[in-house]
Coordinates of C-alpha atoms and ligand atoms in Angstrom, one line a residue:
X252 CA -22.7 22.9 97.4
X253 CA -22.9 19.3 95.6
X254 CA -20.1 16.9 95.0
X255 CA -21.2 17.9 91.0
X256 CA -19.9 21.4 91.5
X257 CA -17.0 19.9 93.1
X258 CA -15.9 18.5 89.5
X259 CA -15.7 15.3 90.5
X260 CA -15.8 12.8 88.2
X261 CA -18.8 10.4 87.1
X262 CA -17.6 7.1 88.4
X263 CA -16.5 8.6 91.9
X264 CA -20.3 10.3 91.5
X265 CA -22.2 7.1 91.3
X266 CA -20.4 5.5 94.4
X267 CA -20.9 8.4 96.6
X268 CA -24.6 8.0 95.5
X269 CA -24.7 5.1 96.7
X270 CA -22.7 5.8 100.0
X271 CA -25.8 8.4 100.2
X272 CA -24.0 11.4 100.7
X273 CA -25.8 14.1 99.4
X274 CA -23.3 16.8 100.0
X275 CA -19.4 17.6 100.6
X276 CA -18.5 18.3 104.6
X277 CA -16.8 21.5 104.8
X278 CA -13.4 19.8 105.1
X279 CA -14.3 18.3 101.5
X280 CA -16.0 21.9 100.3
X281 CA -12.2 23.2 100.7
X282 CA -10.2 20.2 100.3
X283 CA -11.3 18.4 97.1
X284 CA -10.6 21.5 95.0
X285 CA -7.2 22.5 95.8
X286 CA -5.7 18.5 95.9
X287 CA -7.5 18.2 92.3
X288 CA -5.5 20.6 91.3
X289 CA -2.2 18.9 92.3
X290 CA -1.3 21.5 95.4
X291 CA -0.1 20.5 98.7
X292 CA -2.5 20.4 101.3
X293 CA -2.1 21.1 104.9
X294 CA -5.6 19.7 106.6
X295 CA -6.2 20.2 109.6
X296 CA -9.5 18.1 110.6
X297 CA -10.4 15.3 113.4
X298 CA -11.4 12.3 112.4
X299 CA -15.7 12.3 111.7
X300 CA -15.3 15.4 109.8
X301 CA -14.8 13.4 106.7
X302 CA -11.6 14.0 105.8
X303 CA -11.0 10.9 104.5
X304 CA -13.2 11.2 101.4
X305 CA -11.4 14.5 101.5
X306 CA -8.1 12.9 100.1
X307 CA -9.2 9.9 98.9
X308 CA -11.1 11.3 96.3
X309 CA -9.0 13.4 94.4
X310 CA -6.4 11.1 94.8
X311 CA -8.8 8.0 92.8
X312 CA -9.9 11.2 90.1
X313 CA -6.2 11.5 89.6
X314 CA -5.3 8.2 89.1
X315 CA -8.4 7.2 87.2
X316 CA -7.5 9.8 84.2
X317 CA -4.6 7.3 83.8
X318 CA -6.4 4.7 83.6
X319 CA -3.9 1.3 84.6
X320 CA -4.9 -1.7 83.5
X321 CA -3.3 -5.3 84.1
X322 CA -1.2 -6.7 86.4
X323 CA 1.5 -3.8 85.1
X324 CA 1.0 -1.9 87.8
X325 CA 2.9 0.4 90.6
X326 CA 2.2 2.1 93.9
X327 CA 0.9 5.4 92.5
X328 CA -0.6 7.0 96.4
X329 CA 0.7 5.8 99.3
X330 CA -1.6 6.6 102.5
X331 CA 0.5 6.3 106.1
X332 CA -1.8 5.9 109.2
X333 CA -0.9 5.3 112.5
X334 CA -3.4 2.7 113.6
X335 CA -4.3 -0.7 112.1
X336 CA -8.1 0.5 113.0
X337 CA -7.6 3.8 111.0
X338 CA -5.9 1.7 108.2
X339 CA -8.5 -0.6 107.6
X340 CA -11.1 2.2 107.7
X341 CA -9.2 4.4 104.9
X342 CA -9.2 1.2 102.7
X343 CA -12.4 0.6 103.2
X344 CA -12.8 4.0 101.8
X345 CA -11.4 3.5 98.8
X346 CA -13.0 0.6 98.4
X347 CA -16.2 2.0 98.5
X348 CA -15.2 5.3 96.3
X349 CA -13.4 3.7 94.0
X350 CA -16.2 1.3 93.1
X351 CA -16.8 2.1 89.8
X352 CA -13.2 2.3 88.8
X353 CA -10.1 -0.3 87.9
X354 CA -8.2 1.1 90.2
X355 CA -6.8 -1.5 93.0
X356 CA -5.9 -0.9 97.0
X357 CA -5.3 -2.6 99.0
X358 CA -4.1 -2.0 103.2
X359 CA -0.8 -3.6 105.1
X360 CA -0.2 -3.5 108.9
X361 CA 1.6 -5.2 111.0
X362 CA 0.6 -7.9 114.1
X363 CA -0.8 -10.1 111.0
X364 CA 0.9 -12.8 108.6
X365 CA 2.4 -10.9 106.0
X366 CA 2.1 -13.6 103.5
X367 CA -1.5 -12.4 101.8
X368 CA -0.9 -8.8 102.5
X369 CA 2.5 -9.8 99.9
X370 CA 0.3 -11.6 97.8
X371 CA -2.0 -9.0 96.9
X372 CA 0.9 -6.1 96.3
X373 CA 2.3 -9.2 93.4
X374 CA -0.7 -8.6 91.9
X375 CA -0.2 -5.2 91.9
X376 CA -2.1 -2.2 92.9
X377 CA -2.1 1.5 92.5
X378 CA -3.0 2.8 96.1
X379 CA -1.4 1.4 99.2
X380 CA -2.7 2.2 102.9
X381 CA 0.0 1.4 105.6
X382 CA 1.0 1.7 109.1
X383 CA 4.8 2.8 109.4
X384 CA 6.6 0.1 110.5
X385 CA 4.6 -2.9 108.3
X386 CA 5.3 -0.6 105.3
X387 CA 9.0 -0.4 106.5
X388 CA 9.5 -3.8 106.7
X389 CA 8.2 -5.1 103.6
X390 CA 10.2 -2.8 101.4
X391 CA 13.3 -3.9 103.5
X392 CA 12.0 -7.5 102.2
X393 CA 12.0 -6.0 98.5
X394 CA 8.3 -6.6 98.5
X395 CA 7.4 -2.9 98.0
X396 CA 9.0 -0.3 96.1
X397 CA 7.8 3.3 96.5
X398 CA 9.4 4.7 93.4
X399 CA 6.5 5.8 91.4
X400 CA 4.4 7.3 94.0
X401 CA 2.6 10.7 92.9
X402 CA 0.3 11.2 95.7
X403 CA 1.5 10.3 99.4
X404 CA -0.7 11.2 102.2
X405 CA 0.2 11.4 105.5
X406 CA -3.3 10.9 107.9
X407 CA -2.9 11.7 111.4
X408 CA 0.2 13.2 111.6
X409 CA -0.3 14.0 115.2
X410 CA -1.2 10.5 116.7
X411 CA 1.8 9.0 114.6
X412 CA 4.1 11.5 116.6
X413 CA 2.3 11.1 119.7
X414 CA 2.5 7.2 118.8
X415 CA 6.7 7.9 118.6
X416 CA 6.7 7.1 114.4
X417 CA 8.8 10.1 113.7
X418 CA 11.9 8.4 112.9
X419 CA 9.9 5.7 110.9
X420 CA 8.4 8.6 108.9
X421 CA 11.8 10.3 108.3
X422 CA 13.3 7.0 106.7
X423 CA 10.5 6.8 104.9
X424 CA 10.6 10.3 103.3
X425 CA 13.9 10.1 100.8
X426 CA 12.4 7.0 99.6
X427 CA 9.5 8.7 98.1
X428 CA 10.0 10.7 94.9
X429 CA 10.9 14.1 95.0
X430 CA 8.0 15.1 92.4
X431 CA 5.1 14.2 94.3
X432 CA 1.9 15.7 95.4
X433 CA 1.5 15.9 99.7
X434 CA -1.7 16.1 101.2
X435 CA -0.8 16.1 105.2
X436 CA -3.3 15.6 107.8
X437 CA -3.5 16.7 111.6
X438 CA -6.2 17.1 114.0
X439 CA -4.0 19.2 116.1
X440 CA -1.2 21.5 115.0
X441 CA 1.9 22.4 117.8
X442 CA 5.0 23.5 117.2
X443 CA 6.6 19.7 116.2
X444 CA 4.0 19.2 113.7
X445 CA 4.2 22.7 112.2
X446 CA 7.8 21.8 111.4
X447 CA 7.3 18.6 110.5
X448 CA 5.0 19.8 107.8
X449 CA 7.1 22.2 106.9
X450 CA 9.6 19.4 106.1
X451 CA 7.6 17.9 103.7
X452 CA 5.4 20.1 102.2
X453 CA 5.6 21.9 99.4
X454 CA 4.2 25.3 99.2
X455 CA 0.9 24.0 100.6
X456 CA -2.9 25.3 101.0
X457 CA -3.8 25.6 104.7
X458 CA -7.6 23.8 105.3
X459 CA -8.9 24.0 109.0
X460 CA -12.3 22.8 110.3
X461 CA -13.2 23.5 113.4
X462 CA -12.7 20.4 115.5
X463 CA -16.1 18.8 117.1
X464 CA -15.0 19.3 120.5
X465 CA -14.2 22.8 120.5
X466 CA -17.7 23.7 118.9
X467 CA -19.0 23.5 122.8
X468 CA -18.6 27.0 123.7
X469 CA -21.0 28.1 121.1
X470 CA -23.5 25.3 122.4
X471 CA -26.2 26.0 125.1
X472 CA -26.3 22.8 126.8
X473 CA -29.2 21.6 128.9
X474 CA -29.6 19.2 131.7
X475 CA -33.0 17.4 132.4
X476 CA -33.4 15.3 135.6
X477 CA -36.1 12.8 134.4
X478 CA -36.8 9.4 134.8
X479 CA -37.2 6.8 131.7
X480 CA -41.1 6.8 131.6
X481 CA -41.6 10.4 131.7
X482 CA -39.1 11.0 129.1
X483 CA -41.2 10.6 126.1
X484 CA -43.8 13.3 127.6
X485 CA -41.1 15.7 128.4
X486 CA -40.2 15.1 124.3
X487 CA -43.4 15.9 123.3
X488 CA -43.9 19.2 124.9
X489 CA -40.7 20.5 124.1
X490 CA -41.3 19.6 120.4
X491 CA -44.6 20.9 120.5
X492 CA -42.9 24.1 120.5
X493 CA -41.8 25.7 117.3
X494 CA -37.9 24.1 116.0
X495 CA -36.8 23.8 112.7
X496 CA -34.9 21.1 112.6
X497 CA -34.4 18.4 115.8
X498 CA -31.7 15.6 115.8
X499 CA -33.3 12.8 118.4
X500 CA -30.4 10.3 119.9
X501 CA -31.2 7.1 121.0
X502 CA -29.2 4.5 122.2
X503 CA -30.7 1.7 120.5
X504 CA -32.9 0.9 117.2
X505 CA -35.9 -0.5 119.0
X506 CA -36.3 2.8 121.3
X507 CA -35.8 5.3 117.8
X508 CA -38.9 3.1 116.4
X509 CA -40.9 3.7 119.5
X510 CA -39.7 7.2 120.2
X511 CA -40.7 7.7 116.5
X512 CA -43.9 6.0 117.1
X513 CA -45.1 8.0 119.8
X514 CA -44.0 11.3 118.3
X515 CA -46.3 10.4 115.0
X516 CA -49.4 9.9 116.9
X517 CA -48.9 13.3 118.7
X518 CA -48.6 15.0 115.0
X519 CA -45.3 15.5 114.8
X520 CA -44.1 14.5 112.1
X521 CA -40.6 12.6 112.4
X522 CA -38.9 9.4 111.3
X523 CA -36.2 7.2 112.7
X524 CA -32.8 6.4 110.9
X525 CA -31.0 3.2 112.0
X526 CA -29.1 -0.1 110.5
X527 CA -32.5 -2.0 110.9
X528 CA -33.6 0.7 107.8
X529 CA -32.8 0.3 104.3
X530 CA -30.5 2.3 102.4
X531 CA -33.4 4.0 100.3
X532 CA -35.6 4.2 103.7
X533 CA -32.5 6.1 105.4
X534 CA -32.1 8.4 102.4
X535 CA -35.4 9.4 102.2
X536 CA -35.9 10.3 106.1
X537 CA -32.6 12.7 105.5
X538 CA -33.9 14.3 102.3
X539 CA -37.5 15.1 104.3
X540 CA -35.7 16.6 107.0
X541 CA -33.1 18.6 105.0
X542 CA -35.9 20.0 102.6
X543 CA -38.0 20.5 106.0
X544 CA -40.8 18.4 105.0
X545 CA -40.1 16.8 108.6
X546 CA -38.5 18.7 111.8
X547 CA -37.4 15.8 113.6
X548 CA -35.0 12.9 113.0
X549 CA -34.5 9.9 115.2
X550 CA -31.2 8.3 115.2
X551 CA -28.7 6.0 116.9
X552 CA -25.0 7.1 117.0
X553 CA -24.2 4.8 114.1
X554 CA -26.8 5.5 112.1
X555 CA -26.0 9.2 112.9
X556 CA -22.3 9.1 112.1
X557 CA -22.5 10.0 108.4
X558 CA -25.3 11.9 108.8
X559 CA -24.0 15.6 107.4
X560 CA -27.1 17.9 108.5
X561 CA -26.3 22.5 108.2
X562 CA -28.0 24.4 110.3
X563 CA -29.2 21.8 112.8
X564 CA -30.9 23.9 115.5
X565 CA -31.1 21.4 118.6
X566 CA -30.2 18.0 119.3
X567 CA -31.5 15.6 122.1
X568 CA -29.9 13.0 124.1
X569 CA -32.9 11.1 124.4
X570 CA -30.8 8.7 126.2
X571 CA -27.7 9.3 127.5
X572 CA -24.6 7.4 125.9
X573 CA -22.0 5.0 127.1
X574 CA -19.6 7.1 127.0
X575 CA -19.1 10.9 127.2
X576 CA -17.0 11.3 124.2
X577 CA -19.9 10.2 122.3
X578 CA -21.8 12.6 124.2
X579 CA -19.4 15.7 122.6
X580 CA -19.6 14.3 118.9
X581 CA -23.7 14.2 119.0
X582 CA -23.7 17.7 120.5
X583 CA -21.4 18.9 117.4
X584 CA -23.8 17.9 115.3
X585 CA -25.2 21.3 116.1
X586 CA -23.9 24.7 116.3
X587 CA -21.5 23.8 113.8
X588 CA -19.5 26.5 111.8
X589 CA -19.8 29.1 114.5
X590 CA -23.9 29.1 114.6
X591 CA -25.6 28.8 118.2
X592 CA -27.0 25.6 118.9
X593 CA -28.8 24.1 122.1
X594 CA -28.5 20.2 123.5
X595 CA -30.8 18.9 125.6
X596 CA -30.1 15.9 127.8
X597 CA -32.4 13.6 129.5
X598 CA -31.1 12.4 132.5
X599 CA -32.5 9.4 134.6
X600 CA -30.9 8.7 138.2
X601 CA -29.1 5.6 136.6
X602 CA -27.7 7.5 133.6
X603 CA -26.4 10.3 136.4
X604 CA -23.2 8.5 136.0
X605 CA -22.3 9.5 132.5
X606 CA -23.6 12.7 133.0
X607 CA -20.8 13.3 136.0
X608 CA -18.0 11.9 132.9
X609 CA -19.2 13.9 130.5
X610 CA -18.8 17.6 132.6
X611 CA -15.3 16.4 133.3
X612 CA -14.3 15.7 129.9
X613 CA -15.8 19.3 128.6
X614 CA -14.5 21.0 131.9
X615 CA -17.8 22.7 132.8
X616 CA -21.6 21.8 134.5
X617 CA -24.8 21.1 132.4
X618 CA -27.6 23.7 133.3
X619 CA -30.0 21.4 135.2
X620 CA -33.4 23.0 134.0
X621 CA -36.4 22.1 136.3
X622 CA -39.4 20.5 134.6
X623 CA -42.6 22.5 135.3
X624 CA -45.2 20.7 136.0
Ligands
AMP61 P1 -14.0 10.5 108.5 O1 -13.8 11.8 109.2 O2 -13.3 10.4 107.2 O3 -13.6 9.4 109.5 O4 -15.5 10.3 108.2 C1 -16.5 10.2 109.2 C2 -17.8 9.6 108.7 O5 -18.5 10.5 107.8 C3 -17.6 8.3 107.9 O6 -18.6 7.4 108.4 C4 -18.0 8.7 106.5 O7 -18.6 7.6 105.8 C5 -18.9 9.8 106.6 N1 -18.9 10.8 105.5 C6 -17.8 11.3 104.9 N2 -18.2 12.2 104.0 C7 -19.5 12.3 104.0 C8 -20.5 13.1 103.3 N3 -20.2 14.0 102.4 N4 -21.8 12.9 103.6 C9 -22.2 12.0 104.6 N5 -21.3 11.3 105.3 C10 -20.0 11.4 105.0

């Protein structure tokens, strides 16, 4: 599946270019359909699936067919987010999708001066991303007026419960117009969301990706005891058996280069991906792997973070990482839409440590394997 048989539009097509993604996440396979039609969505996804391009970019192909010029202009999609972190994120987002577009965003929250966040709505803009009680406040103060919002998204509709912004969100709801399309996000879905989104929703199209941390079960996971210097060997011979496709992790740039390096001059034919690496160089490591002209891909978490590989057969924990959540969304990377996978993790005494936080945080033991000789 491409973005192209998504029918999205030119414009959007060129910035996701150059974002480099080459194809939709599942959450976007589903997603960017039905909100393009104008339903209701109901998503359920975690955050590093890529839901956010999975609502922001219907909601800019919407708005772009209108076309606003000017200062004229109104809030047209109104994004609520619980955090200031998650705020600033979406907009950057819709900055980067929107690109090729007049469309204008911009992002309130609160903790900040309010005086250039006020500003910026005078000069109008069509897309607004806020956190609850910021947004609250500055219609209060007549600086915002939600009146001709088509599109409202709520993002993270479980956090913002968890975070107590029900009653904001409820005094925020009659405000909005009645004829509006809802696209409502959750990475979890009890009982108090379920009615929540009942609230609001109008006859809605249920989305669901399977969550990164729940793809463990299907995941052998492997535990090597090995020390730092004898890690690259121990790489070596287990790539030198057959694998289709092999996600490296390493916690820094420098060691994917060298891990890279020594790989190379055993024949195995790899590259690294990191921030160090141009755009073009990055893109082209991913297209050799995905068409399986290489096997193995070296990457650090960043670098790894928008990577969106099917059918990845194994990944590595070269090196262990800081901390064990990280540990559960580099395993996800395989095994993903209910296909096996296998981790590997090498373990030196110092990194022992992590190791202990990452079986408590998944609730089971990694298989030590012994290392024949
Ligand atoms: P999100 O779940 O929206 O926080 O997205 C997680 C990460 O995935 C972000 O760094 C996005 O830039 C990246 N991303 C989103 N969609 C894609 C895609 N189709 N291909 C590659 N990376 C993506």
């Amino acid at each position: 599946m491409t973005f192209k048989e998504l029918d999205i539009s030119d414009p959007i097509l060129k910035a996701l270019v150059k974002k480099a993604y080459s194809s939709p996440t599942p959450v976007q396979e589903q997603a960017i359909p039905i909100a393009l039609k104008g339903h209701d969505l109901l998503g359920i996804a975690q955050t590093g699936t890529g839901k956010t391009a999975a609502f922001a970019i219907p909601v800019i192909q919407q708005l772009n067919r209108i076309q606003p010029k000017g200062t004229e202009r109104n809030i047209q999609a109104l994004v609520l987010t619980p955090t200031r972190e998650l705020a600033i994120q979406i907009d950057d987002c819709f900055r980067d999708y929107s690109r090729y577009t007049n469309l204008r965003h911009t992002v309130i929250f609160g903790g900040v001066n309010q005086k250039p966040q006020v500003d910026t709505l005078k000069r109008g803009v069509d897309i607004l991303i806020a956190t609850p009680g910021r947004l609250l406040d500055l219609i209060n103060q007549k600086h915002i007026r939600l009146n001709s919002v088509k599109h409202f998204i709520l993002d993270e509709a479980d956090r913002m419960l968890d975070m107590g912004f029900i009653h904001d969100i409820k005094r925020l709801l009659p405000m909005l117009p009645k004829q509006k399309q809802t696209l409502f996000f959750s990475a979890t879905m009890p009982q108090s969301i379920a009615s929540l989104s009942k609230s609001i929703l109008n006859k809605p199209v249920r989305v669901e990706v399977t969550p990164e941390s729940s793809v463990v079960d299907t995941i052998e996971q492997k535990l090597y005891f090995v020390e730092k210097p004898q890690k690259s060997q121990l790489l070596v011979r287990i790539l030198q058996k057959k694998r289709r496709s092999v996600l490296v992790f390493s916690r820094t740039k420098h060691g994917a280069d060298k891990i890279a390096r020594i790989l190379n001059k055993q024949g195995i034919g790899c590259e690294a991906i990191h921030g160090n690496k141009t755009q073009g160089a990055r893109q082209r490591a991913l297209t050799d792997f995905k068409s399986g002209k290489t096997h193995v891909i070296i990457a650090t978490d960043i670098a790894a973070r928008g990577i969106d590989i099917a059918n990845l057969e194994m990944v590595i924990n070269y090196d262990l990482p800081d901390v064990a959540e990280t540990y559960v969304h580099r395993i996800g990377r395989t095994g993903r839409a209910g296909n096996g996978g296998t981790a590997l993790t090498f373990c030196s005494q110092e990194e022992y440590a992590v190791v202990k936080d990452i079986q408590k945080l998944i609730g089971k033991k990694l298989n030590a394997v012994a290392i024949s000789a």
